[in-house]
mmCIF file of C-alpha atoms in Angstrom:
data_model
loop_
_atom_site.group_PDB
_atom_site.id
_atom_site.type_symbol
_atom_site.label_atom_id
_atom_site.label_comp_id
_atom_site.label_asym_id
_atom_site.label_seq_id
_atom_site.Cartn_x
_atom_site.Cartn_y
_atom_site.Cartn_z
ATOM 1 C CA MET A 1 -36.884 30.328 -11.427
ATOM 2 C CA GLU A 2 -36.667 30.932 -15.159
ATOM 3 C CA SER A 3 -34.906 34.226 -14.682
ATOM 4 C CA ALA A 4 -31.332 35.507 -14.600
ATOM 5 C CA THR A 5 -29.606 36.087 -11.346
ATOM 6 C CA ARG A 6 -26.327 37.763 -10.768
ATOM 7 C CA GLY A 7 -24.137 36.722 -7.854
ATOM 8 C CA TYR A 8 -20.530 37.508 -6.934
ATOM 9 C CA PHE A 9 -19.366 38.055 -10.458
ATOM 10 C CA VAL A 10 -21.791 40.025 -12.528
ATOM 11 C CA PHE A 11 -19.642 39.384 -15.645
ATOM 12 C CA VAL A 12 -20.183 36.199 -17.628
ATOM 13 C CA SER A 13 -17.257 34.099 -18.590
ATOM 14 C CA PHE A 14 -16.061 35.555 -21.846
ATOM 15 C CA GLY A 15 -14.888 32.133 -22.887
ATOM 16 C CA VAL A 16 -18.495 31.174 -23.257
ATOM 17 C CA MET A 17 -19.523 34.343 -24.983
ATOM 18 C CA LEU A 18 -16.607 34.221 -27.493
ATOM 19 C CA ALA A 19 -16.669 30.454 -27.980
ATOM 20 C CA ALA A 20 -15.331 29.402 -31.385
ATOM 21 C CA CYS A 21 -17.464 26.880 -33.318
ATOM 22 C CA GLY A 22 -16.028 23.551 -34.128
ATOM 23 C CA SER A 23 -14.847 22.867 -30.575
ATOM 24 C CA SER A 24 -15.512 19.436 -29.250
ATOM 25 C CA GLY A 25 -17.277 18.553 -26.031
ATOM 26 C CA GLY A 26 -16.168 16.614 -23.020
ATOM 27 C CA GLU A 27 -12.919 18.452 -22.240
ATOM 28 C CA SER A 28 -11.969 18.465 -18.631
ATOM 29 C CA GLY A 29 -10.132 21.802 -18.716
ATOM 30 C CA ASP A 30 -6.559 22.696 -18.187
ATOM 31 C CA ALA A 31 -4.541 21.760 -15.092
ATOM 32 C CA PRO A 32 -4.115 24.349 -12.391
ATOM 33 C CA GLY A 33 -1.126 26.627 -12.473
ATOM 34 C CA THR A 34 0.126 29.387 -10.263
ATOM 35 C CA ASP A 35 0.135 32.869 -11.684
ATOM 36 C CA THR A 36 3.660 34.021 -10.992
ATOM 37 C CA GLY A 37 2.764 37.686 -11.353
ATOM 38 C CA SER A 38 0.288 37.789 -8.403
ATOM 39 C CA ALA A 39 2.596 38.189 -5.435
ATOM 40 C CA ASN A 40 2.108 41.859 -4.678
ATOM 41 C CA GLU A 41 -1.125 42.619 -6.534
ATOM 42 C CA THR A 42 -3.132 44.717 -4.116
ATOM 43 C CA THR A 43 -4.706 47.436 -6.236
ATOM 44 C CA ALA A 44 -8.235 47.004 -7.695
ATOM 45 C CA ASP A 45 -6.884 47.029 -11.257
ATOM 46 C CA ALA A 46 -4.101 44.550 -10.468
ATOM 47 C CA ALA A 47 -6.441 42.200 -8.614
ATOM 48 C CA CYS A 48 -8.943 42.281 -11.494
ATOM 49 C CA GLN A 49 -6.123 41.656 -13.963
ATOM 50 C CA HIS A 50 -5.061 38.673 -11.877
ATOM 51 C CA LEU A 51 -8.573 37.296 -11.892
ATOM 52 C CA PHE A 52 -8.843 37.694 -15.639
ATOM 53 C CA ARG A 53 -5.568 35.796 -16.221
ATOM 54 C CA VAL A 54 -6.405 32.821 -14.030
ATOM 55 C CA SER A 55 -10.168 32.446 -14.680
ATOM 56 C CA GLU A 56 -10.342 33.418 -18.368
ATOM 57 C CA GLU A 57 -7.091 33.921 -20.227
ATOM 58 C CA ARG A 58 -5.372 30.604 -19.205
ATOM 59 C CA CYS A 59 -8.514 28.676 -20.200
ATOM 60 C CA ALA A 60 -8.969 30.273 -23.650
ATOM 61 C CA LYS A 61 -7.694 27.571 -26.040
ATOM 62 C CA GLU A 62 -10.072 28.206 -28.881
ATOM 63 C CA ILE A 63 -10.233 32.065 -28.794
ATOM 64 C CA SER A 64 -7.964 34.353 -30.754
ATOM 65 C CA ALA A 65 -5.111 36.131 -28.894
ATOM 66 C CA GLU A 66 -6.378 39.442 -30.320
ATOM 67 C CA THR A 67 -9.806 38.863 -28.878
ATOM 68 C CA VAL A 68 -8.469 37.956 -25.487
ATOM 69 C CA ALA A 69 -6.394 41.127 -25.460
ATOM 70 C CA ALA A 70 -9.328 43.295 -26.535
ATOM 71 C CA THR A 71 -11.658 41.728 -23.996
ATOM 72 C CA ARG A 72 -9.230 42.164 -21.108
ATOM 73 C CA THR A 73 -9.710 45.935 -20.919
ATOM 74 C CA ARG A 74 -13.447 45.732 -20.797
ATOM 75 C CA TYR A 75 -13.450 42.848 -18.335
ATOM 76 C CA VAL A 76 -11.082 44.616 -15.931
ATOM 77 C CA THR A 77 -12.966 47.936 -16.256
ATOM 78 C CA ASN A 78 -16.193 46.226 -15.314
ATOM 79 C CA CYS A 79 -14.566 44.310 -12.475
ATOM 80 C CA VAL A 80 -13.177 47.474 -10.964
ATOM 81 C CA ALA A 81 -16.532 49.291 -11.415
ATOM 82 C CA GLU A 82 -18.143 46.516 -9.359
ATOM 83 C CA LEU A 83 -16.078 47.502 -6.313
ATOM 84 C CA ALA A 84 -17.698 50.970 -6.313
ATOM 85 C CA LEU A 85 -21.306 49.791 -6.407
ATOM 86 C CA THR A 86 -23.535 50.951 -3.575
ATOM 87 C CA GLY A 87 -23.697 48.428 -0.694
ATOM 88 C CA THR A 88 -21.399 45.891 -2.280
ATOM 89 C CA SER A 89 -19.479 43.366 -0.175
ATOM 90 C CA ARG A 90 -16.979 42.898 -2.855
ATOM 91 C CA SER A 91 -13.510 44.368 -2.296
ATOM 92 C CA THR A 92 -10.106 44.289 -3.833
ATOM 93 C CA ALA A 93 -9.023 41.706 -1.228
ATOM 94 C CA ASN A 94 -12.046 39.533 -2.189
ATOM 95 C CA VAL A 95 -11.084 39.618 -5.811
ATOM 96 C CA GLU A 96 -7.423 38.785 -5.147
ATOM 97 C CA SER A 97 -8.397 35.977 -2.736
ATOM 98 C CA CYS A 98 -10.758 34.444 -5.329
ATOM 99 C CA ALA A 99 -8.054 34.705 -8.023
ATOM 100 C CA ARG A 100 -5.492 32.956 -5.808
ATOM 101 C CA ALA A 101 -7.986 30.186 -5.080
ATOM 102 C CA LEU A 102 -9.004 29.688 -8.725
ATOM 103 C CA GLU A 103 -5.373 29.451 -10.037
ATOM 104 C CA LYS A 104 -4.952 26.318 -7.986
ATOM 105 C CA LEU A 105 -7.923 24.671 -9.605
ATOM 106 C CA PRO A 106 -8.520 23.354 -13.137
ATOM 107 C CA CYS A 107 -10.263 25.249 -15.863
ATOM 108 C CA GLY A 108 -13.994 24.509 -15.748
ATOM 109 C CA THR A 109 -14.270 25.034 -11.990
ATOM 110 C CA VAL A 110 -17.464 26.940 -11.004
ATOM 111 C CA ALA A 111 -16.213 30.016 -9.100
ATOM 112 C CA GLU A 112 -19.368 30.385 -7.107
ATOM 113 C CA PHE A 113 -18.658 26.954 -5.429
ATOM 114 C CA VAL A 114 -15.212 28.029 -4.310
ATOM 115 C CA PRO A 115 -15.485 29.549 -0.804
ATOM 116 C CA GLU A 116 -13.127 32.468 -1.589
ATOM 117 C CA CYS A 117 -15.362 33.350 -4.594
ATOM 118 C CA THR A 118 -18.869 32.749 -3.244
ATOM 119 C CA THR A 119 -21.086 35.834 -3.098
ATOM 120 C CA LYS A 120 -21.100 37.606 0.250
ATOM 121 C CA ALA A 121 -24.046 39.549 1.577
ATOM 122 C CA GLY A 122 -24.157 43.280 0.782
ATOM 123 C CA THR A 123 -26.267 45.905 2.432
ATOM 124 C CA VAL A 124 -29.073 46.604 -0.100
ATOM 125 C CA ALA A 125 -32.498 45.407 1.033
ATOM 126 C CA ASP A 126 -34.786 42.997 -0.823
ATOM 127 C CA GLY A 127 -36.898 44.700 -3.407
ATOM 128 C CA ALA A 128 -34.341 47.383 -4.183
ATOM 129 C CA ALA A 129 -32.686 47.851 -7.511
ATOM 130 C CA CYS A 130 -29.243 46.255 -8.051
ATOM 131 C CA ASN A 131 -26.460 45.522 -10.580
ATOM 132 C CA ALA A 132 -24.937 42.600 -8.797
ATOM 133 C CA GLY A 133 -25.666 40.021 -6.073
ATOM 134 C CA ALA A 134 -22.828 41.280 -3.865
ATOM 135 C CA GLN A 135 -24.857 44.461 -3.274
ATOM 136 C CA CYS A 136 -27.820 42.564 -1.830
ATOM 137 C CA LYS A 137 -28.346 41.423 1.702
ATOM 138 C CA SER A 138 -29.643 38.197 0.104
ATOM 139 C CA GLY A 139 -26.685 37.810 -2.263
ATOM 140 C CA ILE A 140 -29.124 37.538 -5.202
ATOM 141 C CA CYS A 141 -29.804 40.178 -7.851
ATOM 142 C CA ASP A 142 -32.682 38.910 -9.903
ATOM 143 C CA TYR A 143 -33.070 40.179 -13.450
ATOM 144 C CA GLY A 144 -36.475 38.507 -13.888
ATOM 145 C CA ASP A 145 -38.124 38.519 -17.278
ATOM 146 C CA PRO A 146 -35.516 38.967 -20.045
ATOM 147 C CA ASP A 147 -38.145 40.822 -22.057
ATOM 148 C CA ALA A 148 -38.649 43.453 -19.405
ATOM 149 C CA LYS A 149 -37.581 47.031 -20.214
ATOM 150 C CA SER A 150 -35.395 47.505 -17.128
ATOM 151 C CA THR A 151 -31.674 46.845 -17.307
ATOM 152 C CA CYS A 152 -31.521 46.718 -13.510
ATOM 153 C CA GLY A 153 -32.098 43.780 -11.315
ATOM 154 C CA VAL A 154 -33.945 43.495 -7.942
ATOM 155 C CA CYS A 155 -32.525 42.123 -4.776
ATOM 156 C CA ALA A 156 -34.546 38.957 -4.165
ATOM 157 C CA THR A 157 -34.819 36.507 -1.238
ATOM 158 C CA PRO A 158 -33.417 33.072 -2.123
ATOM 159 C CA LEU A 159 -34.249 29.786 -0.371
ATOM 160 C CA ALA A 160 -32.022 29.234 2.680
ATOM 161 C CA GLU A 161 -29.554 26.381 2.889
ATOM 162 C CA GLY A 162 -31.447 23.206 3.899
ATOM 163 C CA ALA A 163 -34.826 24.429 2.512
ATOM 164 C CA SER A 164 -36.903 22.285 0.221
ATOM 165 C CA CYS A 165 -36.603 23.310 -3.418
ATOM 166 C CA SER A 166 -37.368 22.554 -7.039
ATOM 167 C CA PRO A 167 -34.410 22.154 -9.380
ATOM 168 C CA LYS A 168 -36.340 23.950 -12.191
ATOM 169 C CA SER A 169 -37.934 26.870 -10.324
ATOM 170 C CA SER A 170 -36.019 27.630 -7.157
ATOM 171 C CA VAL A 171 -33.158 29.996 -6.472
ATOM 172 C CA CYS A 172 -30.977 28.868 -3.509
ATOM 173 C CA THR A 173 -28.749 31.052 -1.412
ATOM 174 C CA PRO A 174 -25.338 31.763 -3.019
ATOM 175 C CA GLY A 175 -22.957 28.816 -2.770
ATOM 176 C CA THR A 176 -25.810 26.300 -2.611
ATOM 177 C CA VAL A 177 -27.821 24.462 -5.296
ATOM 178 C CA CYS A 178 -31.040 22.496 -5.359
ATOM 179 C CA VAL A 179 -30.014 18.863 -5.344
ATOM 180 C CA GLY A 180 -31.226 15.501 -4.213
ATOM 181 C CA SER A 181 -29.434 12.864 -2.228
ATOM 182 C CA LEU A 182 -27.936 9.811 -3.881
ATOM 183 C CA ASP A 183 -30.523 7.679 -2.089
ATOM 184 C CA ALA A 184 -33.600 9.774 -2.780
ATOM 185 C CA VAL A 185 -33.194 12.148 -5.763
ATOM 186 C CA THR A 186 -36.840 13.151 -5.623
ATOM 187 C CA LEU A 187 -36.268 14.803 -2.206
ATOM 188 C CA THR A 188 -34.470 17.996 -3.067
ATOM 189 C CA THR A 189 -33.056 20.704 -0.799
ATOM 190 C CA CYS A 190 -30.712 23.631 -1.079
ATOM 191 C CA LYS A 191 -27.291 22.228 -0.248
ATOM 192 C CA ARG A 192 -23.846 23.836 0.144
ATOM 193 C CA VAL A 193 -21.648 22.743 -2.752
ATOM 194 C CA SER A 194 -17.975 22.005 -2.529
ATOM 195 C CA TYR A 195 -15.159 20.397 -4.565
ATOM 196 C CA ALA A 196 -13.602 17.162 -3.389
ATOM 197 C CA GLU A 197 -9.924 16.357 -3.792
ATOM 198 C CA PRO A 198 -8.979 13.423 -6.101
ATOM 199 C CA LYS A 199 -9.807 10.051 -4.556
ATOM 200 C CA ALA A 200 -11.914 11.779 -1.853
ATOM 201 C CA PRO A 201 -15.661 10.871 -1.302
ATOM 202 C CA CYS A 202 -18.119 12.698 -3.542
ATOM 203 C CA GLY A 203 -21.836 12.994 -4.041
ATOM 204 C CA ALA A 204 -24.785 15.174 -5.115
ATOM 205 C CA ASN A 205 -23.350 18.342 -3.512
ATOM 206 C CA VAL A 206 -19.676 17.339 -3.187
ATOM 207 C CA LEU A 207 -18.393 17.664 -6.765
ATOM 208 C CA CYS A 208 -15.304 16.300 -8.380
ATOM 209 C CA GLN A 209 -12.863 18.726 -9.908
ATOM 210 C CA PRO A 210 -12.952 18.975 -13.692
ATOM 211 C CA GLY A 211 -11.091 15.914 -15.120
ATOM 212 C CA TYR A 212 -12.576 13.569 -12.482
ATOM 213 C CA LEU A 213 -15.653 11.433 -12.199
ATOM 214 C CA CYS A 214 -17.602 10.416 -9.107
ATOM 215 C CA PHE A 215 -18.091 6.617 -8.961
ATOM 216 C CA LYS A 216 -17.293 3.552 -6.955
ATOM 217 C CA SER A 217 -13.977 2.073 -8.023
ATOM 218 C CA SER A 218 -15.201 -1.405 -7.078
ATOM 219 C CA ALA A 219 -18.292 -3.153 -5.758
ATOM 220 C CA ASP A 220 -16.669 -3.307 -2.338
ATOM 221 C CA ASP A 221 -16.314 0.523 -2.015
ATOM 222 C CA PRO A 222 -18.840 1.872 0.524
ATOM 223 C CA THR A 223 -19.043 5.334 -1.136
ATOM 224 C CA PRO A 224 -18.167 6.820 -4.512
ATOM 225 C CA THR A 225 -14.928 8.775 -4.856
ATOM 226 C CA CYS A 226 -13.371 11.161 -7.420
ATOM 227 C CA ASN A 227 -11.457 9.164 -9.927
ATOM 228 C CA PRO A 228 -9.647 10.232 -13.168
ATOM 229 C CA ARG A 229 -11.689 10.143 -16.367
ATOM 230 C CA PHE A 230 -11.179 7.086 -18.434
ATOM 231 C CA ALA A 231 -8.160 6.456 -20.627
ATOM 232 C CA PRO A 232 -8.244 4.924 -24.131
ATOM 233 C CA GLY A 233 -9.523 1.279 -24.138
ATOM 234 C CA VAL A 234 -11.899 1.708 -21.217
ATOM 235 C CA TYR A 235 -15.668 1.178 -21.729
ATOM 236 C CA CYS A 236 -17.540 4.536 -21.986
ATOM 237 C CA GLY A 237 -20.994 3.478 -23.264
ATOM 238 C CA ASP A 238 -21.947 6.487 -25.446
ATOM 239 C CA ASP A 239 -20.673 9.296 -23.348
ATOM 240 C CA ASP A 240 -17.654 11.492 -24.373
ATOM 241 C CA ASP A 241 -17.729 13.219 -20.937
ATOM 242 C CA VAL A 242 -16.358 10.073 -19.158
ATOM 243 C CA CYS A 243 -13.216 9.902 -21.313
ATOM 244 C CA ASP A 244 -10.163 11.956 -20.455
ATOM 245 C CA GLU A 245 -9.371 15.189 -22.273
ATOM 246 C CA ALA A 246 -7.142 13.470 -24.921
ATOM 247 C CA SER A 247 -9.872 10.832 -25.675
ATOM 248 C CA PHE A 248 -13.388 10.488 -27.019
ATOM 249 C CA CYS A 249 -15.998 7.813 -26.821
ATOM 250 C CA GLU A 250 -15.714 5.668 -29.992
ATOM 251 C CA LYS A 251 -19.267 4.829 -31.014
ATOM 252 C CA MET A 252 -18.275 1.656 -32.880
ATOM 253 C CA THR A 253 -16.582 0.085 -29.860
ATOM 254 C CA ASN A 254 -18.158 2.028 -26.957
ATOM 255 C CA LYS A 255 -14.607 2.502 -25.654
ATOM 256 C CA CYS A 256 -12.491 5.619 -25.120
ATOM 257 C CA ALA A 257 -10.099 6.199 -28.004
ATOM 258 C CA SER A 258 -7.326 8.766 -28.529
ATOM 259 C CA ARG A 259 -8.356 11.887 -30.392
ATOM 260 C CA PRO A 260 -6.541 12.386 -33.682
ATOM 261 C CA LYS A 261 -3.500 14.680 -33.552
ATOM 262 C CA GLU A 262 -2.667 17.705 -35.739
ATOM 263 C CA GLY A 263 -2.480 16.564 -39.314
ATOM 264 C CA GLU A 264 -4.426 13.346 -38.765
ATOM 265 C CA ALA A 265 -7.838 12.543 -40.264
ATOM 266 C CA CYS A 266 -10.916 13.626 -38.328
ATOM 267 C CA ASP A 267 -14.690 13.872 -38.672
ATOM 268 C CA VAL A 268 -17.818 14.179 -36.497
ATOM 269 C CA GLN A 269 -17.204 10.672 -35.154
ATOM 270 C CA HIS A 270 -13.483 11.305 -34.548
ATOM 271 C CA PRO A 271 -13.189 14.815 -32.980
ATOM 272 C CA CYS A 272 -10.005 16.768 -32.588
ATOM 273 C CA PRO A 273 -8.457 17.609 -29.197
ATOM 274 C CA LYS A 274 -8.982 20.954 -27.564
ATOM 275 C CA GLY A 275 -7.297 23.741 -29.423
ATOM 276 C CA LEU A 276 -7.659 22.107 -32.835
ATOM 277 C CA GLY A 277 -10.582 21.959 -35.257
ATOM 278 C CA CYS A 278 -11.414 19.526 -38.031
ATOM 279 C CA SER A 279 -10.598 21.406 -41.240
ATOM 280 C CA LYS A 280 -13.406 21.416 -43.838
ATOM 281 C CA THR A 281 -10.778 21.650 -46.543
ATOM 282 C CA THR A 282 -8.421 18.831 -45.642
ATOM 283 C CA GLY A 283 -10.459 16.716 -43.238
ATOM 284 C CA GLN A 284 -7.554 16.815 -40.830
ATOM 285 C CA CYS A 285 -7.080 18.343 -37.360
ATOM 286 C CA ALA A 286 -5.564 21.829 -37.662
ATOM 287 C CA PRO A 287 -5.071 24.898 -35.432
ATOM 288 C CA PHE A 288 -7.928 27.359 -35.215
ATOM 289 C CA THR A 289 -8.060 30.453 -37.333
ATOM 290 C CA PHE A 290 -10.632 33.168 -36.727
ATOM 291 C CA ALA A 291 -13.105 34.826 -39.041
ATOM 292 C CA ALA A 292 -14.714 38.237 -38.789
ATOM 293 C CA PRO A 293 -18.491 38.833 -38.441
ATOM 294 C CA GLY A 294 -20.282 37.711 -41.580
ATOM 295 C CA GLU A 295 -17.406 35.546 -42.818
ATOM 296 C CA SER A 296 -17.662 31.777 -43.343
ATOM 297 C CA CYS A 297 -16.739 29.639 -40.351
ATOM 298 C CA GLY A 298 -16.857 26.089 -39.093
ATOM 299 C CA GLY A 299 -14.380 23.243 -38.808
ATOM 300 C CA ASN A 300 -11.145 24.799 -37.646
ATOM 301 C CA VAL A 301 -12.365 28.342 -38.458
ATOM 302 C CA GLY A 302 -13.833 29.982 -35.376
ATOM 303 C CA CYS A 303 -15.228 33.477 -34.870
ATOM 304 C CA VAL A 304 -13.386 36.419 -33.343
ATOM 305 C CA GLN A 305 -16.378 36.668 -31.077
ATOM 306 C CA GLY A 306 -19.559 34.612 -30.711
ATOM 307 C CA VAL A 307 -20.536 31.141 -31.986
ATOM 308 C CA CYS A 308 -20.464 30.076 -35.609
ATOM 309 C CA GLY A 309 -23.896 30.045 -37.083
ATOM 310 C CA GLN A 310 -25.627 26.671 -37.155
ATOM 311 C CA GLY A 311 -28.384 25.228 -39.343
ATOM 312 C CA THR A 312 -28.612 24.873 -43.145
ATOM 313 C CA GLY A 313 -26.609 26.854 -45.660
ATOM 314 C CA THR A 314 -23.241 28.551 -45.247
ATOM 315 C CA GLN A 315 -22.173 29.022 -41.616
ATOM 316 C CA THR A 316 -21.126 32.553 -40.843
ATOM 317 C CA CYS A 317 -19.921 34.460 -37.749
ATOM 318 C CA PRO A 318 -22.497 36.567 -36.011
ATOM 319 C CA PRO A 319 -22.544 40.324 -36.094
ATOM 320 C CA ILE A 320 -21.099 41.949 -32.909
ATOM 321 C CA VAL A 321 -23.585 44.320 -31.205
ATOM 322 C CA GLU A 322 -22.099 47.318 -29.419
ATOM 323 C CA ASP A 323 -23.079 48.529 -25.945
ATOM 324 C CA GLY A 324 -26.455 50.162 -25.800
ATOM 325 C CA SER A 325 -27.643 48.747 -29.229
ATOM 326 C CA GLY A 326 -30.582 46.459 -29.580
ATOM 327 C CA CYS A 327 -30.191 42.694 -29.354
ATOM 328 C CA LEU A 328 -32.380 39.604 -29.298
ATOM 329 C CA GLU A 329 -31.719 36.709 -26.977
ATOM 330 C CA GLY A 330 -31.092 33.507 -28.881
ATOM 331 C CA ALA A 331 -30.687 35.230 -32.244
ATOM 332 C CA HIS A 332 -27.535 34.963 -34.451
ATOM 333 C CA MET A 333 -25.815 37.983 -32.948
ATOM 334 C CA THR A 334 -23.516 38.595 -30.009
ATOM 335 C CA CYS A 335 -22.837 41.437 -27.583
ATOM 336 C CA ARG A 336 -19.219 42.648 -27.297
ATOM 337 C CA ALA A 337 -17.938 40.638 -24.319
ATOM 338 C CA PRO A 338 -18.442 40.820 -21.438
ATOM 339 C CA ALA A 339 -21.655 42.739 -22.141
ATOM 340 C CA THR A 340 -24.854 40.636 -22.158
ATOM 341 C CA CYS A 341 -28.222 41.046 -23.880
ATOM 342 C CA THR A 342 -30.478 42.442 -21.128
ATOM 343 C CA SER A 343 -34.018 43.668 -21.793
ATOM 344 C CA GLY A 344 -33.293 43.946 -25.504
ATOM 345 C CA LYS A 345 -29.994 45.905 -25.264
ATOM 346 C CA CYS A 346 -26.379 44.954 -24.974
ATOM 347 C CA VAL A 347 -25.207 46.301 -21.655
ATOM 348 C CA MET A 348 -22.179 45.884 -19.490
ATOM 349 C CA PRO A 349 -23.213 44.626 -16.068
ATOM 350 C CA THR A 350 -22.170 47.825 -14.368
ATOM 351 C CA THR A 351 -23.569 50.145 -17.121
ATOM 352 C CA GLY A 352 -25.893 52.528 -15.426
ATOM 353 C CA VAL A 353 -25.787 52.473 -11.662
ATOM 354 C CA CYS A 354 -28.998 50.872 -10.542
ATOM 355 C CA ARG A 355 -28.527 51.962 -6.948
#
């Protein structure tokens, strides 16, 4: 449905909310890496710190270190507050288990599709107010109309796994999505989603990990499998997403080509690799710097928070709206992460206990 739902994690990835402009699309994300500080993290605060490190901080390549540090406190505070919500199924052990699972997977992995992170049923009945899906028996906290005055959601009944659905209007039970089969994409059902290992079979609801594509390696293969994205020199059509992280799809040749390195010439047709932006001054790939709200941005100049303004005229960084202040969805403004614009106000997901 055209409404917001909140599942296991009521916070939104701050990497999206703080995204610096000038970043290039098609990146596959960082390789997995074990967090060496997680061995004995059993308190709520420590587990939430662990989750922040592996799901957010290690993936923040185009966000200032100062912003990451400032966001950590708010993120962890919100994460810990979730554990005290009425009826929630979420526990310190759940958070730590999810963090341990995510640190083994690449950046870009959807947490809800990882079994250790999928929303578990709470005890709050359908129709009751909620802050997060983990409170609800259904696992779904529906925030409905974004223009509504309420900053609370309502526990809603999703479609069960295996039920017929519409990709544009249905909400499936947590851990499932509305997808078709490879043979009949018009017949859609709510299916459990999982990630396949490299070279393993894949399909509509069996996804490849970031950095891999689902296709048949040869005409003789009976089923598609997860294969690495294409290296330079391989045909890509007109799709940057099929090239590996260090490459882009060269429009003149329709082949993957290496992205320019730091100090090399760049433009819209020759994008820089992740972590670098194309300087408006030199026309070369350069490390990101970060501008304050209202300051000019673009190229290799990102924003300390929010997305660089687009359109005609001088691009500037958006104003940061504090908790409780008015906001407008889609306007050139941003709530201080991880708060979101809900019913016209910037609110932390656990601000105001809904039940």
